[in-house]
Coordinates of C-alpha atoms in Angstrom, one line a residue:
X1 CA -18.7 -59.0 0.8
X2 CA -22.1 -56.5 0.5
X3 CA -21.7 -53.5 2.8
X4 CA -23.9 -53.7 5.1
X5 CA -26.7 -51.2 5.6
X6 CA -29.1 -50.4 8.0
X7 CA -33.2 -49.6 6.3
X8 CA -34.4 -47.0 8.5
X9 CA -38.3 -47.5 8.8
X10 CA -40.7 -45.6 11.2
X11 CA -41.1 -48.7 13.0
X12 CA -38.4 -50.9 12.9
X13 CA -34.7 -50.6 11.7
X14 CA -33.5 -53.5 9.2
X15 CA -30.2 -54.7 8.3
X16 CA -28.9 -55.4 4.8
X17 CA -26.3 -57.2 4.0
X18 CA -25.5 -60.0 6.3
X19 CA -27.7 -62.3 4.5
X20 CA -30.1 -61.9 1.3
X21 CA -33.5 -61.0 2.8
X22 CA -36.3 -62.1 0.5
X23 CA -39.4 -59.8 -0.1
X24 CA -42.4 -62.0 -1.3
X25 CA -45.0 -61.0 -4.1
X26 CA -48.5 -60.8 -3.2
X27 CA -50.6 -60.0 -6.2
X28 CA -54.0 -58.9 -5.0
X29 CA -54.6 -58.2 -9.4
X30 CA -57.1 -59.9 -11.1
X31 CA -54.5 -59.6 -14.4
X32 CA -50.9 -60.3 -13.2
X33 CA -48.6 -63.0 -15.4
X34 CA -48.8 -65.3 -13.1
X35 CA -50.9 -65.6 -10.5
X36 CA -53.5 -63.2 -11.5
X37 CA -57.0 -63.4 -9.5
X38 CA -55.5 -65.9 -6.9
X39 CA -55.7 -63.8 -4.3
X40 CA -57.6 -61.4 -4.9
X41 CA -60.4 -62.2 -2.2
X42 CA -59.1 -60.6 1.1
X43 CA -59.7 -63.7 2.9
X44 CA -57.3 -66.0 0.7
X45 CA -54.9 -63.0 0.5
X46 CA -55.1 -63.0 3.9
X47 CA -54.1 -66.5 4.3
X48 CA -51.2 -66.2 1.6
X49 CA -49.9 -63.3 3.8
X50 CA -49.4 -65.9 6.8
X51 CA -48.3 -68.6 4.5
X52 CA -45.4 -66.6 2.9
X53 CA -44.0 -65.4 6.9
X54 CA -44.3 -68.7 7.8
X55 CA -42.4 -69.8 4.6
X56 CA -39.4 -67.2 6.0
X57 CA -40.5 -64.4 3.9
X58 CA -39.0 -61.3 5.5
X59 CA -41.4 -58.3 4.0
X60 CA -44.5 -59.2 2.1
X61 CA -45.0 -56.5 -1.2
X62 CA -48.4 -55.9 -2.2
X63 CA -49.7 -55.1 -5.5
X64 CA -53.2 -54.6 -6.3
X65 CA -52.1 -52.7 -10.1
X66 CA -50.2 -55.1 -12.9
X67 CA -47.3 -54.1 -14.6
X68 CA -46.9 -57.0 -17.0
X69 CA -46.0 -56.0 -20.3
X70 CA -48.8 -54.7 -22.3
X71 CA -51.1 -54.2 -19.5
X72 CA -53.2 -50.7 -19.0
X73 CA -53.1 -48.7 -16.3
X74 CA -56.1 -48.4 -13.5
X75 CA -57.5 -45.8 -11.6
X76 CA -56.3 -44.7 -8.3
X77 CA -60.1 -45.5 -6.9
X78 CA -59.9 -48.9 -8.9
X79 CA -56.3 -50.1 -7.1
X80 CA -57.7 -48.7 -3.6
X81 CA -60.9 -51.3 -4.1
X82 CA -58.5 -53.9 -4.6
X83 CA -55.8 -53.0 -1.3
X84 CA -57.4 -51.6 1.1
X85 CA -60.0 -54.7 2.5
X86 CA -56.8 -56.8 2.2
X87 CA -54.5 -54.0 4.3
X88 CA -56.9 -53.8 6.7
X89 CA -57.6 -57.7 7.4
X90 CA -53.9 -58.1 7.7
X91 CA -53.0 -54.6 9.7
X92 CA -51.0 -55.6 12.8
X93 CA -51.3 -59.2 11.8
X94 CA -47.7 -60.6 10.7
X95 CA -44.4 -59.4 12.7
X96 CA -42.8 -58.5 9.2
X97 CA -43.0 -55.4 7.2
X98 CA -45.2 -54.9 4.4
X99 CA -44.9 -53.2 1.1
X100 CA -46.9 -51.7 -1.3
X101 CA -46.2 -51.9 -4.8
X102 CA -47.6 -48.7 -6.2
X103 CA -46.4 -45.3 -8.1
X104 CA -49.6 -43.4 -7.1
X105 CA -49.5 -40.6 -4.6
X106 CA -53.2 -41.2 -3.4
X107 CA -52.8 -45.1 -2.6
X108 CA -49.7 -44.9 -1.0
X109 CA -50.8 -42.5 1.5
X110 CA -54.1 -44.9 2.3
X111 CA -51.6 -47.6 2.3
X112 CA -49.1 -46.2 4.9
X113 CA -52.2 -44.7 6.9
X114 CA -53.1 -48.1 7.2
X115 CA -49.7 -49.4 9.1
X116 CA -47.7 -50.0 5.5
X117 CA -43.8 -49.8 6.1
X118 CA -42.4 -49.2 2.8
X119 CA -43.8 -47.8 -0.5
X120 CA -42.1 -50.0 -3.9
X121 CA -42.3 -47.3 -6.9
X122 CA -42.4 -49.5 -10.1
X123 CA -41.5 -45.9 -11.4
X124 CA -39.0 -44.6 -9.6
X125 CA -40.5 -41.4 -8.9
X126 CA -41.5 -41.1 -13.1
X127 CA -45.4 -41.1 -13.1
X128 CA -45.8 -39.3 -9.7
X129 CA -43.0 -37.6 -7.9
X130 CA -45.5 -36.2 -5.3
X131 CA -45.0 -39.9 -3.8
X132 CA -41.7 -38.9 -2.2
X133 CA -43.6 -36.0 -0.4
X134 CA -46.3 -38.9 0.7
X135 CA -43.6 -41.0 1.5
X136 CA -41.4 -38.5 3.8
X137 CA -44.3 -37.3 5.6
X138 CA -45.1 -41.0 6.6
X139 CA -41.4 -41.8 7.5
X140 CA -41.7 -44.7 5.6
X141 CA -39.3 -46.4 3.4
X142 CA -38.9 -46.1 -0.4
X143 CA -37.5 -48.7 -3.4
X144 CA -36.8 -47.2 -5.9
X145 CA -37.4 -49.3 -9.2
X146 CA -36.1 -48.9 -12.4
X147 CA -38.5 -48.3 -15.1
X148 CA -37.8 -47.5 -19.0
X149 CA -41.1 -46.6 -20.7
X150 CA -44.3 -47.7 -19.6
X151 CA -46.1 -51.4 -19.8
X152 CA -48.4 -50.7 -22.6
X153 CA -45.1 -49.5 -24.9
X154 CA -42.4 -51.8 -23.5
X155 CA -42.7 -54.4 -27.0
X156 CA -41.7 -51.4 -29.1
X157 CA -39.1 -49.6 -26.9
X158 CA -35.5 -50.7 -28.8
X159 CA -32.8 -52.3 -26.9
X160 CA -30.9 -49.8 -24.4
X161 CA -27.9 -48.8 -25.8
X162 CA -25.6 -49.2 -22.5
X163 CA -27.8 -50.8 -20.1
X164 CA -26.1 -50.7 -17.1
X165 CA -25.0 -47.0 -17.1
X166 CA -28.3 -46.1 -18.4
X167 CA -29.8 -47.7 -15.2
X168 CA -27.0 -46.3 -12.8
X169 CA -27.7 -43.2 -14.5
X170 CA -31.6 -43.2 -14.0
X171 CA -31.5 -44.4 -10.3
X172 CA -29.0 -41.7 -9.1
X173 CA -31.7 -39.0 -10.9
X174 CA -34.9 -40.7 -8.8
X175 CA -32.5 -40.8 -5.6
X176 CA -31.4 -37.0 -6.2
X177 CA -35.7 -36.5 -6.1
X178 CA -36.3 -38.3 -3.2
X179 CA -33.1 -36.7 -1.4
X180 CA -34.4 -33.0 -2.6
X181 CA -38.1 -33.9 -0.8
X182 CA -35.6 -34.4 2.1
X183 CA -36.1 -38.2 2.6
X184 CA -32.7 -40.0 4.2
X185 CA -30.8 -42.2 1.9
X186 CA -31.3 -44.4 5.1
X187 CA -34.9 -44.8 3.8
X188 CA -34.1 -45.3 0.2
X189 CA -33.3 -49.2 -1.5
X190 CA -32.6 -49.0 -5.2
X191 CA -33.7 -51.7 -7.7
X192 CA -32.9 -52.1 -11.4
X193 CA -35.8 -53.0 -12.6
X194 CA -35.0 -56.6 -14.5
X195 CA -37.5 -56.9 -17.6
X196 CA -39.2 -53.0 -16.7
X197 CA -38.9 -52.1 -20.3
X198 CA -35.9 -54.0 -20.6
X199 CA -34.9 -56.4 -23.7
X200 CA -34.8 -59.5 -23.0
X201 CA -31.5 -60.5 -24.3
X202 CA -30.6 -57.5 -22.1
X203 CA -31.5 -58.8 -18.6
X204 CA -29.0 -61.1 -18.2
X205 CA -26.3 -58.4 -19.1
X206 CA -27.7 -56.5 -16.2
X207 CA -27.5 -59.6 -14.2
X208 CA -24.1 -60.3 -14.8
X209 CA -22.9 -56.5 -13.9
X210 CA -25.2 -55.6 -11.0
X211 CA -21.9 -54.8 -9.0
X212 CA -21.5 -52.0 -10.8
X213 CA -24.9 -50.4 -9.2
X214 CA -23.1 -50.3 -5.9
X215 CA -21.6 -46.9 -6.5
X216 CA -24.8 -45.5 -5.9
X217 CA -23.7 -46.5 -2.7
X218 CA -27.4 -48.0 -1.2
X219 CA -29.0 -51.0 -1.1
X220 CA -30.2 -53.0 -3.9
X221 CA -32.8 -55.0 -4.2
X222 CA -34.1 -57.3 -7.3
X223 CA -37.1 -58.9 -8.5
X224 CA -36.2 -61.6 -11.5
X225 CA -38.7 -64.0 -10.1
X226 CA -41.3 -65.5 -12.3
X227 CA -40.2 -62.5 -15.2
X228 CA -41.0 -63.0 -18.9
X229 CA -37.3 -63.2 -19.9
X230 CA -37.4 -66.5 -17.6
X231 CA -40.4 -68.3 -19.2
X232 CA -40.8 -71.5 -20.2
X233 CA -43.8 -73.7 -21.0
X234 CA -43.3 -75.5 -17.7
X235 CA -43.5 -73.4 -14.7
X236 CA -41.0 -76.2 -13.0
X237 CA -38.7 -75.1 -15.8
X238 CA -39.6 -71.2 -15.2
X239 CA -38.9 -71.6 -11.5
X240 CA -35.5 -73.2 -11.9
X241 CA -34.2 -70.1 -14.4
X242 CA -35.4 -67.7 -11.6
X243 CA -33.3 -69.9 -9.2
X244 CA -30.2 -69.4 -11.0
X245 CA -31.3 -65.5 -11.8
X246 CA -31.6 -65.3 -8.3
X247 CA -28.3 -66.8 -7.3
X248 CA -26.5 -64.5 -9.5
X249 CA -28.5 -61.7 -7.8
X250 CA -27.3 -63.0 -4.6
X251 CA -23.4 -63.2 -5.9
X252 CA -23.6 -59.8 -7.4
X253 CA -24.2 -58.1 -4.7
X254 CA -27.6 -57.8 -4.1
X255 CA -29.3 -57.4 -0.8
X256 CA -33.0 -58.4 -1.2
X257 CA -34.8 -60.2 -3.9
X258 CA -38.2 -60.3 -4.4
X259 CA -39.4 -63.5 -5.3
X260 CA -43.2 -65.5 -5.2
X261 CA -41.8 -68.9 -4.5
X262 CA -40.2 -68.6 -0.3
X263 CA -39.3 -71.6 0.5
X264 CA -37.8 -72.7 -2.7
X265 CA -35.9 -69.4 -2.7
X266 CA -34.5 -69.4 0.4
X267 CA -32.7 -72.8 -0.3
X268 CA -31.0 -70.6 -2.7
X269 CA -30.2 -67.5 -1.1
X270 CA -29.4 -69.6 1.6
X271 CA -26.5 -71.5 -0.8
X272 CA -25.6 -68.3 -2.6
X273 CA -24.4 -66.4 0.8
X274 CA -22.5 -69.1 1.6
X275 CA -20.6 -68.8 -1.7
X276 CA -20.4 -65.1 -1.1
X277 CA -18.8 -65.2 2.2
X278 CA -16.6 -67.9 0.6
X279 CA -15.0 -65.2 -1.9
X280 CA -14.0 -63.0 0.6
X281 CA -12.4 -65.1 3.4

């Protein structure tokens, strides 16, 4: 069975562990793969935000910078046009948590101004390490997220030569900075970062041995959903490989995923904890 942990946030305390919590992707990007524009108006975001709790998400992560492959980096200014009219339509709107998918010092600390629980580095502390200082000041909660290279290079980068140790190995660096800012590992989540530079013949390696990332010894999150290694010409067919990458999330160990489709996702989580508790009765 997953150890259970306890996510320490300035407002709330979360457990980990009992059952696979599912963090839902709001892209408020006019670029992302897959749902790029959609929401982008604060008023529909708004709407998704309410959808996705009602669906039984349990944190909602906004992004308002893509980090598809190939795709260029904006300006802090540019990503704060984007967040901050949806943050503040939806500040003290939902009774779940949200997250900010960002690596920029600047926007997180509007963000967590703004009533934002937890900060989601695509970095891992890379590009900006003064967001740990941001972050501890806020007594906010961090994930940590595996990234090798950045978007724009990711085609050229050649396959990792040991993929899993090399990740293991890369998180326990970005938890050492967080830990030296002084932030409590009962802030920290840790997540390998599936397709983040990663080839693709490579992810499913990485799903097949995330156990091995539990000697960090914190929680571990995932986001396979929707992810380029996944894709088919039919999103129906896209949407049932991210069900079974999700399910092996779920059976290796994994306490939160981070997924776009809820509902249809926590019919699997829902059947993968099952099958979890099952192995160690």
């Amino acid at each position: 069975m997953r150890k259970l942990y306890f996510w320490k946030l300035k407002r709330r305390e979360i457990q980990l562990g009992d059952r696979t919590l599912l963090m839902a992707v709001l892209n408020v990007t006019p670029d992302s793969f897959s749902d790029g524009g959609k929401y982008a108006d604060p008023d529909r975001a708004f709407a998704r935000a309410i959808e996705l709790e009602e669906q039984g998400a349990d944190m909602i992560d906004i992004g308002a910078e893509s980090t598809r492959p190939g795709s260029a980096r904006i300006s802090a200014a540019e990503e704060m046009r984007r967040l901050i009219p949806v943050l503040k339509r939806l500040k003290d709107q939902l009774t779940i948590p949200i997250s900010v998918d960002t690596y920029k010092a600047e926007v997180a600390e509007r963000a967590l101004e703004l009533g934002v629980d937890v900060i989601n580095d695509p970095s891992g502390l890379t590009i900006e390490p003064q967001l740990a200082r941001v972050v501890s000041n806020h007594d906010a909660g961090l994930v940590l997220n595996h990234m090798r290279g950045r978007p724009d290079n990711w085609a050229r980068l050649g396959p990792m030569p040991d993929p899993v140790a090399g990740i293991a190995r890369d998180l326990g660096a970005a938890v050492s900075r967080a830990r030296h800012i002084g932030i409590s590992p009962s802030k920290l989540v840790i997540d390998p970062g599936l397709g983040f530079g990663k080839r693709k013949e490579q992810n499913a390696l990485i799903l097949g041995r995330l156990s091995a990332l539990a000697a960090i010894d914190l929680p571990i999150m995932a986001g396979p959903s929707r992810k380029s290694f996944l894709a088919h010409e039919d999103p129906e067919q896209t949407k049932f490989a991210t069900a079974a990458a999700v399910a092996a999330c779920v059976l290796g160990g994994v306490h939160m995923v981070r997924v776009h489709d809820v509902r249809e996702m926590r019919a699997v989580t829902d059947l993968a904890d099952d099958i979890l508790r099952a192995q160690t009765e």
